[in-house]
Coordinates of C-alpha atoms and ligand atoms in Angstrom, one line a residue:
X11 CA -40.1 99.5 -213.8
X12 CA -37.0 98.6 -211.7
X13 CA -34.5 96.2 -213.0
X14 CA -34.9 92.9 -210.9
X15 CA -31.6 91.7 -209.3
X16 CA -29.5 88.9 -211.3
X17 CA -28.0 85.1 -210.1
X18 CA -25.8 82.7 -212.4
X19 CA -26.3 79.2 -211.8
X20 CA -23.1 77.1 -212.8
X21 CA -25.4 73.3 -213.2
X22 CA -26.7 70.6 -215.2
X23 CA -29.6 69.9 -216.8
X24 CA -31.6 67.7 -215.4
X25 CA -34.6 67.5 -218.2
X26 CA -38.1 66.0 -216.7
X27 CA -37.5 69.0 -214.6
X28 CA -37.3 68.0 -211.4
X29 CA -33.5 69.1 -210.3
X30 CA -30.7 70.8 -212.1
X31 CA -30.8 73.8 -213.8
X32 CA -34.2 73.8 -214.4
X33 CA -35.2 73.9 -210.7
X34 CA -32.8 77.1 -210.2
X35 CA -34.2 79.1 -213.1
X36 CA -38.0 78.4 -211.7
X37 CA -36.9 79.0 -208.1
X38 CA -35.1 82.3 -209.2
X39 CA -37.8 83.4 -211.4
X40 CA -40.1 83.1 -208.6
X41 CA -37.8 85.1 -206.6
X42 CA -38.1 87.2 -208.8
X43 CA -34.9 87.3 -210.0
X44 CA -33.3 87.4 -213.4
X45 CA -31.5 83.7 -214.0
X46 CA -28.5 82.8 -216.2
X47 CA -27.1 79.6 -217.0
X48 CA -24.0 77.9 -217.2
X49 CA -24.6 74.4 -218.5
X50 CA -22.4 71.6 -217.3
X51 CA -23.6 68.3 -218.2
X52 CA -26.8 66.7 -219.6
X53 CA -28.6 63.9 -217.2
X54 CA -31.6 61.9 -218.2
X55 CA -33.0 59.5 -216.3
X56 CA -33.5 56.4 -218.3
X57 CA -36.8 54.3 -217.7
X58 CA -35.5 51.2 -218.9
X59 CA -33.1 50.7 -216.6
X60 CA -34.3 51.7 -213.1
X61 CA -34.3 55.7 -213.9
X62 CA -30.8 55.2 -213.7
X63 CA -28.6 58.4 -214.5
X64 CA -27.3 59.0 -218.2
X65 CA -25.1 61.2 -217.8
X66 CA -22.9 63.6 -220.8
X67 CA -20.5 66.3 -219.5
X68 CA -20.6 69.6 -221.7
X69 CA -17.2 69.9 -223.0
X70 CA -14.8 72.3 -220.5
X71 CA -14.1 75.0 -223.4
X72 CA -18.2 75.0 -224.3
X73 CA -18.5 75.9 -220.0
X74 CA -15.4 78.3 -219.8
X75 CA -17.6 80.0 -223.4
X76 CA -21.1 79.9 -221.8
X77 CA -18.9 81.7 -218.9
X78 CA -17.2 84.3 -220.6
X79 CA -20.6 85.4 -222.4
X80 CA -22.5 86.1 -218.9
X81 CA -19.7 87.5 -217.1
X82 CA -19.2 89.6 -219.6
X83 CA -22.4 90.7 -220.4
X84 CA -23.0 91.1 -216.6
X85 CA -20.3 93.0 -214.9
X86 CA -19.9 92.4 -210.7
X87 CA -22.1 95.4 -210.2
X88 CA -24.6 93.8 -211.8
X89 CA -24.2 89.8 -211.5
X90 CA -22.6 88.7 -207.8
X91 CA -24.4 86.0 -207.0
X92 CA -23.2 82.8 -208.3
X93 CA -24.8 79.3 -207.4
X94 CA -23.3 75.9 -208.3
X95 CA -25.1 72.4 -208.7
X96 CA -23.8 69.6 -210.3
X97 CA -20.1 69.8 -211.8
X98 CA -19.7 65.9 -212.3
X99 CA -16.3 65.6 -213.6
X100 CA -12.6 67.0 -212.1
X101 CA -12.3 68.4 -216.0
X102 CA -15.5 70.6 -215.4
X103 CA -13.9 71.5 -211.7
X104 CA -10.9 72.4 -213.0
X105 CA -12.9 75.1 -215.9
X106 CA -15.8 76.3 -213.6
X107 CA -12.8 76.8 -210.3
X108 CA -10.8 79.0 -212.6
X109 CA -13.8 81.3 -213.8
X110 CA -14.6 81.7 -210.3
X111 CA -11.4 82.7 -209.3
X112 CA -11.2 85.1 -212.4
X113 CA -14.2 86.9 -211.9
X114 CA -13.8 86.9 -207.3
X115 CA -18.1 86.5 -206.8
X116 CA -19.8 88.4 -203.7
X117 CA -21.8 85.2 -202.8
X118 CA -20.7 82.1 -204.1
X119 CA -23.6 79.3 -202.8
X120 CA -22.1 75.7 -203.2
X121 CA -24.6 72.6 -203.2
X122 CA -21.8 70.7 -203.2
X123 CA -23.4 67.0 -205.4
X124 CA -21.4 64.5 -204.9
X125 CA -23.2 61.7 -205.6
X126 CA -27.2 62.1 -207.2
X127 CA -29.8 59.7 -205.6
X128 CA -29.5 56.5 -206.8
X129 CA -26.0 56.7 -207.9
X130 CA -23.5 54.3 -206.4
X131 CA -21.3 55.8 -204.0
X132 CA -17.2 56.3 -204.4
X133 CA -17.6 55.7 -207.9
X134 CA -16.5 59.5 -208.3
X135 CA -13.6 59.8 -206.0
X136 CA -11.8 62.3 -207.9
X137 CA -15.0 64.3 -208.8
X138 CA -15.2 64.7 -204.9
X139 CA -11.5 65.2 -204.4
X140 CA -11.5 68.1 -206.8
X141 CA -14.5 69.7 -205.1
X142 CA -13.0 69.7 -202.4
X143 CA -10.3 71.1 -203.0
X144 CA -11.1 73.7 -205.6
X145 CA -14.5 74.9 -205.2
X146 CA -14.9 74.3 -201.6
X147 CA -12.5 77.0 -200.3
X148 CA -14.0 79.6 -203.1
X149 CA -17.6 79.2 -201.5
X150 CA -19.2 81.3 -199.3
X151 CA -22.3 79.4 -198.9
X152 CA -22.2 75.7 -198.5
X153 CA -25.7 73.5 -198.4
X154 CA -24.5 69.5 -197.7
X155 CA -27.2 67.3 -197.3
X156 CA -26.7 64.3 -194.7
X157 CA -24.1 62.5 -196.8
X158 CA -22.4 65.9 -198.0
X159 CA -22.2 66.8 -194.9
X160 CA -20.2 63.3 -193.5
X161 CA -18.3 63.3 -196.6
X162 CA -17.2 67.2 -196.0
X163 CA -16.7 67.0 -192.6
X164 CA -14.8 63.5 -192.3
X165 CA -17.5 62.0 -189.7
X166 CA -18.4 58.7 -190.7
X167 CA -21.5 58.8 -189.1
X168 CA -24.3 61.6 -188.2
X169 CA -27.1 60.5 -186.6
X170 CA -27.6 63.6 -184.0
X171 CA -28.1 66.8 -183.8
X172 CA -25.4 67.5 -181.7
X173 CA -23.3 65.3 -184.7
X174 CA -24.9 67.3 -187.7
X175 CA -23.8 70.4 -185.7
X176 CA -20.2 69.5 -185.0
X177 CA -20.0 68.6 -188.6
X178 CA -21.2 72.0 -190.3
X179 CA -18.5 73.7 -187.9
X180 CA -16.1 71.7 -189.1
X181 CA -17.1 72.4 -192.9
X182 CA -17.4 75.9 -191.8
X183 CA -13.8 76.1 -190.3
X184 CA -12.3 74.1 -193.1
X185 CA -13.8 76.3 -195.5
X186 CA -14.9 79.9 -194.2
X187 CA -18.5 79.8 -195.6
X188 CA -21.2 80.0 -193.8
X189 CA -23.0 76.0 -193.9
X190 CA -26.4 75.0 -194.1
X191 CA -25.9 71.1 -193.7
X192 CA -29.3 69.7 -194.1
X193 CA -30.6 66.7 -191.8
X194 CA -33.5 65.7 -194.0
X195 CA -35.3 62.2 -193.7
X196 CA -31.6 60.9 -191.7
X197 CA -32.3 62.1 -188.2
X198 CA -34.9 60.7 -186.1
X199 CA -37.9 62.5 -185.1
X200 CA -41.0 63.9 -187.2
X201 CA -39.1 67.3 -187.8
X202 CA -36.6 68.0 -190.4
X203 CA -33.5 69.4 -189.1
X204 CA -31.0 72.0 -190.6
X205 CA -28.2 73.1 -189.0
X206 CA -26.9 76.8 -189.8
X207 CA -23.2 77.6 -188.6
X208 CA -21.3 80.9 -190.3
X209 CA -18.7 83.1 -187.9
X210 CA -21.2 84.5 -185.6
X211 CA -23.8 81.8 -184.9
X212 CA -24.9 78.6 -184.7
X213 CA -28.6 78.2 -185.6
X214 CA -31.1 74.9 -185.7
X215 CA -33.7 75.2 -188.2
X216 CA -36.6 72.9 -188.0
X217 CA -39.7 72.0 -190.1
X218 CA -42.0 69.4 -190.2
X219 CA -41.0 65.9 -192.3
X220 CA -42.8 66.2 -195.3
X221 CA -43.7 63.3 -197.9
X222 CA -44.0 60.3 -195.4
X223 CA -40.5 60.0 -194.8
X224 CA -39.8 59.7 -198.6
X225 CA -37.3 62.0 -199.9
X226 CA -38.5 64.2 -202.4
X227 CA -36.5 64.7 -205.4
X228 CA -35.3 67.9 -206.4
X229 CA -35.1 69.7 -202.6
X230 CA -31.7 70.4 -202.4
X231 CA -31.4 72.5 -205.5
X232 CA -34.3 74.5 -205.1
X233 CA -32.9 75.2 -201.4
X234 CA -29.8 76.4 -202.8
X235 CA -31.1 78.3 -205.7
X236 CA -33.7 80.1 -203.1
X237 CA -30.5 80.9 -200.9
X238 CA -28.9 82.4 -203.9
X239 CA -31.7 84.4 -204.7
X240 CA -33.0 85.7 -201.1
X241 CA -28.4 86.6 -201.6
X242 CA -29.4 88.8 -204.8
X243 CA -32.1 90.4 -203.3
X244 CA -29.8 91.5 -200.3
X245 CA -30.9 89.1 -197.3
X246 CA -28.1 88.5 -195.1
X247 CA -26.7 85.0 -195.3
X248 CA -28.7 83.6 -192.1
X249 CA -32.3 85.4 -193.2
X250 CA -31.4 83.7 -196.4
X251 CA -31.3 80.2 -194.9
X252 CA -34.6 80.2 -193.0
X253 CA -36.4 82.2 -196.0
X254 CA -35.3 79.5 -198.1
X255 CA -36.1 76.5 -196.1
X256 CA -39.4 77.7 -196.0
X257 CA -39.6 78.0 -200.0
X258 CA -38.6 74.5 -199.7
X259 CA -40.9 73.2 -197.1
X260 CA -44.0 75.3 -199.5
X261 CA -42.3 73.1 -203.3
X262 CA -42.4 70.0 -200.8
X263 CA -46.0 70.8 -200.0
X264 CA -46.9 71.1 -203.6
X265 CA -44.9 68.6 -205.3
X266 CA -45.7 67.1 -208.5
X267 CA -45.6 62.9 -209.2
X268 CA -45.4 61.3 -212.4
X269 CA -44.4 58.0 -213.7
X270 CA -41.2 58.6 -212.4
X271 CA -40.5 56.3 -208.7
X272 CA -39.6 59.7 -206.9
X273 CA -42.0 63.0 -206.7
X274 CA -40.3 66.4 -207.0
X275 CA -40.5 69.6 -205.8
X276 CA -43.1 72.2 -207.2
X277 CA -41.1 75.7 -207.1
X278 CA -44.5 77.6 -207.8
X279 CA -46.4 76.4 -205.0
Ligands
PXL315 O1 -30.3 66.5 -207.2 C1 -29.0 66.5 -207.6 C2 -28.9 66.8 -209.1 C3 -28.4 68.0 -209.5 N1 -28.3 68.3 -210.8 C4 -28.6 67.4 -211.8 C5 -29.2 66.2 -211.5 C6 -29.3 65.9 -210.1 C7 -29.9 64.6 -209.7 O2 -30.5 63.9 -210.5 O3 -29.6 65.4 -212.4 C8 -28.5 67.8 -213.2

């Protein structure tokens, strides 16, 4: 029996299941690779009030402790693939970018949340801020969706392809990681557009709009999570993209609804 290849994922919980840390431990497990966590907040949706986000951060010192116990029980040579999902608060930044630097990850795959859907925009500023300026330049793997991507980039608006493309270079020059910034339902047209820029190319991914035009709940962390683990598994950074935008476009195929106003993806599918 060979040992299967190991991924951290630095995220929340999200708990019907349908984002958060819970989508990264399915997508890595069907990856087939070995899944720690780091937890960094609690969200739960609450019914009574729109499915609205309640949200707890886990205390910094209980992260940098959930931290030390996986970095030390995994050295580099066996854990160096890190992916990070929601962070939430510049406290939780400031823990999570100093464990990074300590420990100096291979692959370091940012879905950089800013804002969850249905959250209301700019009311984390600083949350963004700190991102930005602390995780950002320690990623080497960046995955923006549409508003990501204008909020990384600085463009106020992206409603091309040639625009989504001039935006990931600039991510990708700001920060030095190679960018997936994803298109999704925001572009016209019936497919869904990726762009892929790292130092050597510049690649547009395309798959068919899935879901009606309805955004499906739960995408961008299993597209992240699948990037992390095609990384584990030794894919180079651009077969990792397309590899894992096809695991995404299969979850999208197969996803679940419930009594919850959103569907989400189905890892297994
Ligand atoms: O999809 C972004 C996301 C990430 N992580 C957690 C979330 C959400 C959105 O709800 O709750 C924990």
């Amino acid at each position: 029996m060979q040992t299967p290849p190991l991924a951290l994922t630095i995220a929340g919980s999200e708990a019907t299941g349908g984002a958060g840390a819970q989508v990264d431990l399915k997508t890595f497990q069907q990856h087939g690779v070995f899944g720690s966590v780091a937890l960094t907040c609690i969200v739960s949706f609450d019914p009574k009030a729109d499915w609205g986000h309640r949200f707890v951060p886990v205390e910094p010192q209980v992260i940098a402790d959930q931290l030390e116990a996986i970095t030390t029980a995994y050295g580099p040579d066996q854990l160096d693939v890190v992916k990070i999902g929601m962070l939430g608060t510049p406290a939780t930044i400031e823990t999570v970018a100093g464990a990074l630097r300590e420990r100096g990850f291979g692959h370091v795959v940012l879905d950089p949340v800013l804002i969850c859907k249905g959250q209301e925009p700019g009311a984390a500023l600083d949350t963004d801020q700190a991102l930005k300026a602390q995780v950002l330049p320690q990623a080497t793997f960046v995955t923006p969706n549409h508003f990501e991507t204008m909020s990384l980039s600085g463009m106020s608006s992206i409603t091309s392809v040639d625009e989504l493309t001039e935006a990931a270079r600039r991510i990708h020059e700001a920060s030095g990681a190679a960018v997936l910034a994803k298109g999704g339902v925001h572009l016209p047209g019936d497919e869904a557009i990726d762009v892929y820029v790292d130092a050597e190319r510049t690649e547009v991914l395309s798959g068919p709009k899935l879901g009606d035009g309805v955004q499906v709940a739960g995408a961008g962390c299993t597209l992240a999570a699948a990037v992390a683990a095609q990384l584990a598994l030794g894919a180079e950074p651009f077969e990792a993209a397309k590899a894992a935008k096809e695991f995404v476009t299969r979850g999208i195929e197969g996803r679940l609804s419930s009594s919850a106003p959103f569907e989400v993806v189905w890892q297994g599918a």
